mmCIF file of C-alpha atoms and ligand atoms in Angstrom:
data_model
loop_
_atom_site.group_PDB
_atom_site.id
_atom_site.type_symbol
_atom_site.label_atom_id
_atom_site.label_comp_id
_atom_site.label_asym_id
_atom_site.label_seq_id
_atom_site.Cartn_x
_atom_site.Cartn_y
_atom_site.Cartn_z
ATOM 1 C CA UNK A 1 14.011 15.854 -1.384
ATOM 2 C CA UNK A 2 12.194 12.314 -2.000
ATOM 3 C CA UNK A 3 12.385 9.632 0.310
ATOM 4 C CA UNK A 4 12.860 6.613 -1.666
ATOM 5 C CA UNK A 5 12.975 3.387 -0.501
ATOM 6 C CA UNK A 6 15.486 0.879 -3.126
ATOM 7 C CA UNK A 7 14.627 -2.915 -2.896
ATOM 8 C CA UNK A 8 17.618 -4.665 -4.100
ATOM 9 C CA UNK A 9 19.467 -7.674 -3.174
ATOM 10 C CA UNK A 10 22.255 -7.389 -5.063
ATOM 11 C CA UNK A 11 24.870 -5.851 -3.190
ATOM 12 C CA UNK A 12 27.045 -3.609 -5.721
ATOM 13 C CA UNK A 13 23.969 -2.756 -7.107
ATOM 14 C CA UNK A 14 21.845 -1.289 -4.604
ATOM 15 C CA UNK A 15 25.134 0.015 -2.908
ATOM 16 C CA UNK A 16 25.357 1.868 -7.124
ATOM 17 C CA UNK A 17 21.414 3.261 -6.755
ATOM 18 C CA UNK A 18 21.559 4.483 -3.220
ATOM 19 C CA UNK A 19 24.878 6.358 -3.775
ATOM 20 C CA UNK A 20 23.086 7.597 -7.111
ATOM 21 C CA UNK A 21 19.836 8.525 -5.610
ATOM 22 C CA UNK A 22 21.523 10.271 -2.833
ATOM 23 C CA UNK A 23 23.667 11.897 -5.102
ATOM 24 C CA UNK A 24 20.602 13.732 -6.511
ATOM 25 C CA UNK A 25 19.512 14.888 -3.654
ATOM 26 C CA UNK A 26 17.025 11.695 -2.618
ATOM 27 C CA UNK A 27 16.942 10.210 1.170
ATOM 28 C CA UNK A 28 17.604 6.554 0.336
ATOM 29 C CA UNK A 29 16.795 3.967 2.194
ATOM 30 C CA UNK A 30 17.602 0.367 1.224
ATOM 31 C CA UNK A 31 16.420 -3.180 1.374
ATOM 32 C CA UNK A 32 17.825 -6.028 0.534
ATOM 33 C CA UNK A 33 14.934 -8.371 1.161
ATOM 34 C CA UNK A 34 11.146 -8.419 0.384
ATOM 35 C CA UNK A 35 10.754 -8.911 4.296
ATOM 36 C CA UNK A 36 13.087 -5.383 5.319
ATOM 37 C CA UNK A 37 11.017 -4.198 2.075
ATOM 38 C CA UNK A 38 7.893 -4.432 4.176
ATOM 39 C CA UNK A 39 9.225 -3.913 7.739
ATOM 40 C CA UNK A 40 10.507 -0.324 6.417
ATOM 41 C CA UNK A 41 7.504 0.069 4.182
ATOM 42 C CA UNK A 42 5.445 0.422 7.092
ATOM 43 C CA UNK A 43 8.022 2.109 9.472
ATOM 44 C CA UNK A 44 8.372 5.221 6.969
ATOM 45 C CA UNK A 45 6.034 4.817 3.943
ATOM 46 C CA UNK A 46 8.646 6.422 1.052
ATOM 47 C CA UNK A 47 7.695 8.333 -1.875
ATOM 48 C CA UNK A 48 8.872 5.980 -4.310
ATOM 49 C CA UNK A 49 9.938 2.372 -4.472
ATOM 50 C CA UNK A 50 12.577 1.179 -6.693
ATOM 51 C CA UNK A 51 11.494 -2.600 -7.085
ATOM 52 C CA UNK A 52 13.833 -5.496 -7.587
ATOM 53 C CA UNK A 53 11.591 -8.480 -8.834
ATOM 54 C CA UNK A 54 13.784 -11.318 -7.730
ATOM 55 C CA UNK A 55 14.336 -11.442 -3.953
ATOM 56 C CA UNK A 56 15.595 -13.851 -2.373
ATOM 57 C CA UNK A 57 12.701 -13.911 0.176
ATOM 58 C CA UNK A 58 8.721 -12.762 -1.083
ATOM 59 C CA UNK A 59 8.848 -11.847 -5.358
ATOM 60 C CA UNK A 60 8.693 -8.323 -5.984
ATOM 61 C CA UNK A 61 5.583 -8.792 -7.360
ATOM 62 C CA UNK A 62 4.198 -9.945 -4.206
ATOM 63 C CA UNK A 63 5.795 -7.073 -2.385
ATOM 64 C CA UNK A 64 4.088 -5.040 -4.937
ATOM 65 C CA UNK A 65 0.636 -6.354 -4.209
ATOM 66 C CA UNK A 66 1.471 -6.097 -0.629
ATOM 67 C CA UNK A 67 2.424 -2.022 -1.342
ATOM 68 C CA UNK A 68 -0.873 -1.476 -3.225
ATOM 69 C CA UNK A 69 -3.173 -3.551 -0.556
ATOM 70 C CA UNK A 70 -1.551 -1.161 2.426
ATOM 71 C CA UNK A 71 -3.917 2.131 2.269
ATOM 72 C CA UNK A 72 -0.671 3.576 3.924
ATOM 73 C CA UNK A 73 1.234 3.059 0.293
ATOM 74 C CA UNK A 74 -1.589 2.553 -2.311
ATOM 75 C CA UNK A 75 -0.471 5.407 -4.094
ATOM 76 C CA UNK A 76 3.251 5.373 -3.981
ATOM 77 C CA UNK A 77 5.123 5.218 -6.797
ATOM 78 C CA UNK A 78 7.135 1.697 -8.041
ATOM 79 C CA UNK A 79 9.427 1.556 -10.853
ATOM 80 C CA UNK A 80 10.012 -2.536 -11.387
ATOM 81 C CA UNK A 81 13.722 -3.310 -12.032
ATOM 82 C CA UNK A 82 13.962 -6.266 -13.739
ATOM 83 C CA UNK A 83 16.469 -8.795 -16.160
ATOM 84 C CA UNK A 84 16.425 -9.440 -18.842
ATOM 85 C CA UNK A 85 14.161 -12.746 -19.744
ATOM 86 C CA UNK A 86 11.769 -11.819 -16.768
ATOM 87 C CA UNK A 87 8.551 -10.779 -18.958
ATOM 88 C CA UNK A 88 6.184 -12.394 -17.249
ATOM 89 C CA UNK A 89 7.509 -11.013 -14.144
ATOM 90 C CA UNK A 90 7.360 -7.682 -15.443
ATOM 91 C CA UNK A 91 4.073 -7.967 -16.947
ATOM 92 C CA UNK A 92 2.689 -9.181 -13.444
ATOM 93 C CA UNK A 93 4.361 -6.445 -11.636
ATOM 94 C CA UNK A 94 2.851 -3.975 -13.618
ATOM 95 C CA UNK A 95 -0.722 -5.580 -13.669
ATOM 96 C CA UNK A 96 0.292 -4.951 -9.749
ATOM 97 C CA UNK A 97 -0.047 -1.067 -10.036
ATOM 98 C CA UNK A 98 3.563 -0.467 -10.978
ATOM 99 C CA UNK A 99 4.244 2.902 -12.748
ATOM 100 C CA UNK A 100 7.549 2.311 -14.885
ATOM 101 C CA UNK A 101 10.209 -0.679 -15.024
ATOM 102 C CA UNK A 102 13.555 -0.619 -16.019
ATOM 103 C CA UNK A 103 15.565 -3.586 -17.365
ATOM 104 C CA UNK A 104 18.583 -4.458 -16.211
ATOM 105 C CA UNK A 105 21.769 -3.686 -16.848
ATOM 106 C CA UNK A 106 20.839 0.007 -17.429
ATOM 107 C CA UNK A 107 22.427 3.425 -17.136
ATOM 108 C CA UNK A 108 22.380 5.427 -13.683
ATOM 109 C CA UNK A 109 21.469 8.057 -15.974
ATOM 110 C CA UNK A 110 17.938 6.346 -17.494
ATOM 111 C CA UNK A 111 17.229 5.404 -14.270
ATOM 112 C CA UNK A 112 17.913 8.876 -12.697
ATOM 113 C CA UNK A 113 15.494 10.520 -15.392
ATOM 114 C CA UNK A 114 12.800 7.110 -15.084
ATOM 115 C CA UNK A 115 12.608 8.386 -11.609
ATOM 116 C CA UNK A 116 12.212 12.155 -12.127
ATOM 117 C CA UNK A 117 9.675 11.499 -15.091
ATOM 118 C CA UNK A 118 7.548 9.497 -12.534
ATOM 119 C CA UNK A 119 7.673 12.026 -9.565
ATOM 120 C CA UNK A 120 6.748 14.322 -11.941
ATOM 121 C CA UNK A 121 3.404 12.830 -13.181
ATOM 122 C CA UNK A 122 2.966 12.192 -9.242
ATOM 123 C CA UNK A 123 3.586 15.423 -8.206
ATOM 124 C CA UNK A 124 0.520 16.993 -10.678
ATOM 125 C CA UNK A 125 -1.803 14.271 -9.709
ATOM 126 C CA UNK A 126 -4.942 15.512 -7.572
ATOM 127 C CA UNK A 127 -5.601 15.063 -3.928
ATOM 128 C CA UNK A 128 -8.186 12.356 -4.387
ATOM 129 C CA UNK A 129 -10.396 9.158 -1.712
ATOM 130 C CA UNK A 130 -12.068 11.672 0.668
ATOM 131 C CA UNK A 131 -14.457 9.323 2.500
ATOM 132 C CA UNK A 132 -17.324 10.477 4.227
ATOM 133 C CA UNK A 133 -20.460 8.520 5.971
ATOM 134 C CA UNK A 134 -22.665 10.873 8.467
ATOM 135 C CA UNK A 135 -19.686 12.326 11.066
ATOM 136 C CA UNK A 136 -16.938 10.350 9.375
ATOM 137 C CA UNK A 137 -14.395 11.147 7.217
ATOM 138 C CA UNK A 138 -11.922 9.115 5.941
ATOM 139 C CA UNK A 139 -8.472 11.017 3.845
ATOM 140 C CA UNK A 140 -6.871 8.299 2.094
ATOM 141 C CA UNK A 141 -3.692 10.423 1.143
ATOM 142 C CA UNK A 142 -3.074 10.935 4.837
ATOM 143 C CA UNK A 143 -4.004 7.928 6.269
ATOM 144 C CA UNK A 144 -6.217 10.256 8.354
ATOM 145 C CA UNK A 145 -9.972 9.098 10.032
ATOM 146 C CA UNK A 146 -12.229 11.839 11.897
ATOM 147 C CA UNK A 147 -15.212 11.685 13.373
ATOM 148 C CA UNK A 148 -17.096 15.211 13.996
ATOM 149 C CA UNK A 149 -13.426 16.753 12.901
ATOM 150 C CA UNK A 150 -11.673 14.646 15.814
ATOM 151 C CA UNK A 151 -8.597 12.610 14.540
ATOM 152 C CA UNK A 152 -9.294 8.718 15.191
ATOM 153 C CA UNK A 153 -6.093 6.557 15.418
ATOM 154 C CA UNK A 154 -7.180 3.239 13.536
ATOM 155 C CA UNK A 155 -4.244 0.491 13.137
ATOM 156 C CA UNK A 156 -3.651 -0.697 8.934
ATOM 157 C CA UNK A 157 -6.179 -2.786 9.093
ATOM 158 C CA UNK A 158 -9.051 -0.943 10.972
ATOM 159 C CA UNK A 159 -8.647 2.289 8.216
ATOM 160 C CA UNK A 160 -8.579 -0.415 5.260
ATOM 161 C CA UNK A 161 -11.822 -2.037 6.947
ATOM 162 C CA UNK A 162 -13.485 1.551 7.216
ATOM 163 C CA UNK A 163 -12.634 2.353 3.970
ATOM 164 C CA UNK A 164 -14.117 -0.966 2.379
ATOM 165 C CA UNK A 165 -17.208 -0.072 4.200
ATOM 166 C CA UNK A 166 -16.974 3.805 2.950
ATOM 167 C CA UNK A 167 -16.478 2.458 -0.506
ATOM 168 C CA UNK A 168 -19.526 0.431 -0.147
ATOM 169 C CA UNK A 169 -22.350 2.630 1.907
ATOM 170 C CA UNK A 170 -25.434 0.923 2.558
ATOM 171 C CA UNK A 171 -24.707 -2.887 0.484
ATOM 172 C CA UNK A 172 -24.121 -5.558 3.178
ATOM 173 C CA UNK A 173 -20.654 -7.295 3.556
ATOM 174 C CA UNK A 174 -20.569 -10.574 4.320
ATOM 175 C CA UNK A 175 -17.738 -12.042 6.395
ATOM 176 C CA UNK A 176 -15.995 -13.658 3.480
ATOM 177 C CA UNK A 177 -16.076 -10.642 1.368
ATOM 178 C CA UNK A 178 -14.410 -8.763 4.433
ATOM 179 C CA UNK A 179 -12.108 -11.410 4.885
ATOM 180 C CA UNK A 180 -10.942 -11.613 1.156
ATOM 181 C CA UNK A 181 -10.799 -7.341 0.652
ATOM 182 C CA UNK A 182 -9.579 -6.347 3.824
ATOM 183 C CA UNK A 183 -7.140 -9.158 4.968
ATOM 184 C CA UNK A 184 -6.372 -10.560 1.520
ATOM 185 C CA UNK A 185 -7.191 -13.976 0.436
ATOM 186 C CA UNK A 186 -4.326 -16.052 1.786
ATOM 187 C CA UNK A 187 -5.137 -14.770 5.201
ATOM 188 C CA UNK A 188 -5.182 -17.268 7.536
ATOM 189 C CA UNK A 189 -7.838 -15.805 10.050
ATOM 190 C CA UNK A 190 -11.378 -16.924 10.686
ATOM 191 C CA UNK A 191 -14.502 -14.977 10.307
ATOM 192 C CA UNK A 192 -14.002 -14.225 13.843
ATOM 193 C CA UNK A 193 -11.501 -12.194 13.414
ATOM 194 C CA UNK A 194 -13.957 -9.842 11.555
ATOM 195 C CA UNK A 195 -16.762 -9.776 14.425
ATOM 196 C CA UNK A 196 -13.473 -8.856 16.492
ATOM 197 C CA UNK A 197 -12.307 -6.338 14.485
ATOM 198 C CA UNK A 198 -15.638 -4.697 13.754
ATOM 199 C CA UNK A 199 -16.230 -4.276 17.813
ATOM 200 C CA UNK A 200 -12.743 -2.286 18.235
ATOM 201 C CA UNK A 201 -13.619 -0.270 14.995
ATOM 202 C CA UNK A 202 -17.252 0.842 16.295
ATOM 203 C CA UNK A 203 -15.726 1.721 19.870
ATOM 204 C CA UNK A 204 -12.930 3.630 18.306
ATOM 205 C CA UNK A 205 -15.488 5.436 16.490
ATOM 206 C CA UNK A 206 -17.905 6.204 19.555
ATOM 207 C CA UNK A 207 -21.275 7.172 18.679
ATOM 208 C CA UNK A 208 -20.369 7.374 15.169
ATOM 209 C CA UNK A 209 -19.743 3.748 15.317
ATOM 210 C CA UNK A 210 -23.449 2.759 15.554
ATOM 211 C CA UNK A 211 -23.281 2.946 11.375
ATOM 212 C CA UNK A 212 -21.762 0.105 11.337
ATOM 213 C CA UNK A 213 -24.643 -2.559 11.500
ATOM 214 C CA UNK A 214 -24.675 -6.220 12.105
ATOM 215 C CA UNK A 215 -26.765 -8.123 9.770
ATOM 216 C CA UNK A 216 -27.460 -11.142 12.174
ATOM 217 C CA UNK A 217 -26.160 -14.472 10.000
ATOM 218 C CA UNK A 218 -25.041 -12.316 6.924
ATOM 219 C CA UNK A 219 -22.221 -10.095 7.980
ATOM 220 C CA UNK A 220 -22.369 -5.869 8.481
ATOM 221 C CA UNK A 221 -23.259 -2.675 6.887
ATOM 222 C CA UNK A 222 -22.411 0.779 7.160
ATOM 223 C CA UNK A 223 -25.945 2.942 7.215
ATOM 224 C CA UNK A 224 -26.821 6.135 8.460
HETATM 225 CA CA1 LIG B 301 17.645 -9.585 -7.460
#
């Protein structure tokens, strides 16, 4: 059983896919706004996302990005549904990291098998992002940080800003570049909000936390 989550607005037809899905033997859970997208996104990260580009809230698209930018879902699944007349949409949504799209109106039954295809090339796909830096280890598949084998719980943001500096041993970050990877680059937060996330990252890390180096004036760095 896959636990897929089905952005769609349109009533009769998200009411059609989750009946559909179910049917198969999926746990469907649906949204009918970019918004309850992300709220459930984050809740229960699915397996797969059935996309609706036009919301009446944030584009699919954007809720793509957003999917992608969340180390909780960077590797889920999205199939893009789409009209007909929404290339650029499409094309955007895909330069996003979707894996399929499907235009609309289709068949249950293409969709059905557009779903199974992509599980299936999931399902093969190696365990991969295994961080390390001295005692830390980051797992990217399970959203998992330890230090000397301990589990660390880091909030969203504190794992992606570990794993930008895992990415990236030893080359310093400045501020902006944290501010622009880690919180995105509409974020409306000041460089502050770095220095203050960096101190409850380093404690949460205890000794292991002394890698992560100020460079006074610059930004940080993660040596060891
Ligand atoms: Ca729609």
């Amino acid at each position: 059983m896959t636990r897929i989550l089905v952005v769609e607005d349109e009533q009769d037809l998200g009411d059609l896919l989750a009946y559909n899905l179910g049917a198969a033997g999926h746990q469907v859970q649906l949204a009918r706004t970019g918004a309850a997208a992300l709220a459930k996104l984050r809740e229960d990260p699915p397996q797969l996302v059935l996309l609706d580009l036009m919301l009446p809230d944030i584009s699919g698209a954007e809720v793509a990005r957003l999917i992608r930018a969340e180390p909780a879902t960077a590797r889920v699944p999205i199939i893009i549904v789409t009209a007909r007349g929404e290339e650029a949409d499409r094309v955007r949504g895909l330069e996003l990291g979707a894996d399929d799209y499907v235009v609309k109106p289709f068949s249950v039954k293409e969709l059905l098998l557009r779903v199974k295809a992509v599980l299936r090339r999931f399902e093969g796909a190696p365990a991969t992002a295994q961080l390390h830096a001295g005692p830390i280890e980051l797992d990217d598949d399970r959203h998992e940080v330890k230090v000397n084998g301990a589990r660390v719980v880091l909030t969203a943001l504190e794992f992606k800003l570990l794993r930008t500096f895992l990415e990236r041993p030893g080359r310093v970050q400045t501020r902006e570049t944290l501010l622009s990877d880690v919180w995105g680059i509409d974020a409306e937060v000041t460089t502050r909000t770095v220095d203050t996330h960096i101190k409850r990252l380093r404690e949460k890390l205890g000794a292991a936390g002394d890698a992560l180096e100020t460079i006074r004036g610059v930004g940080y760095k993660l040596g060891g």
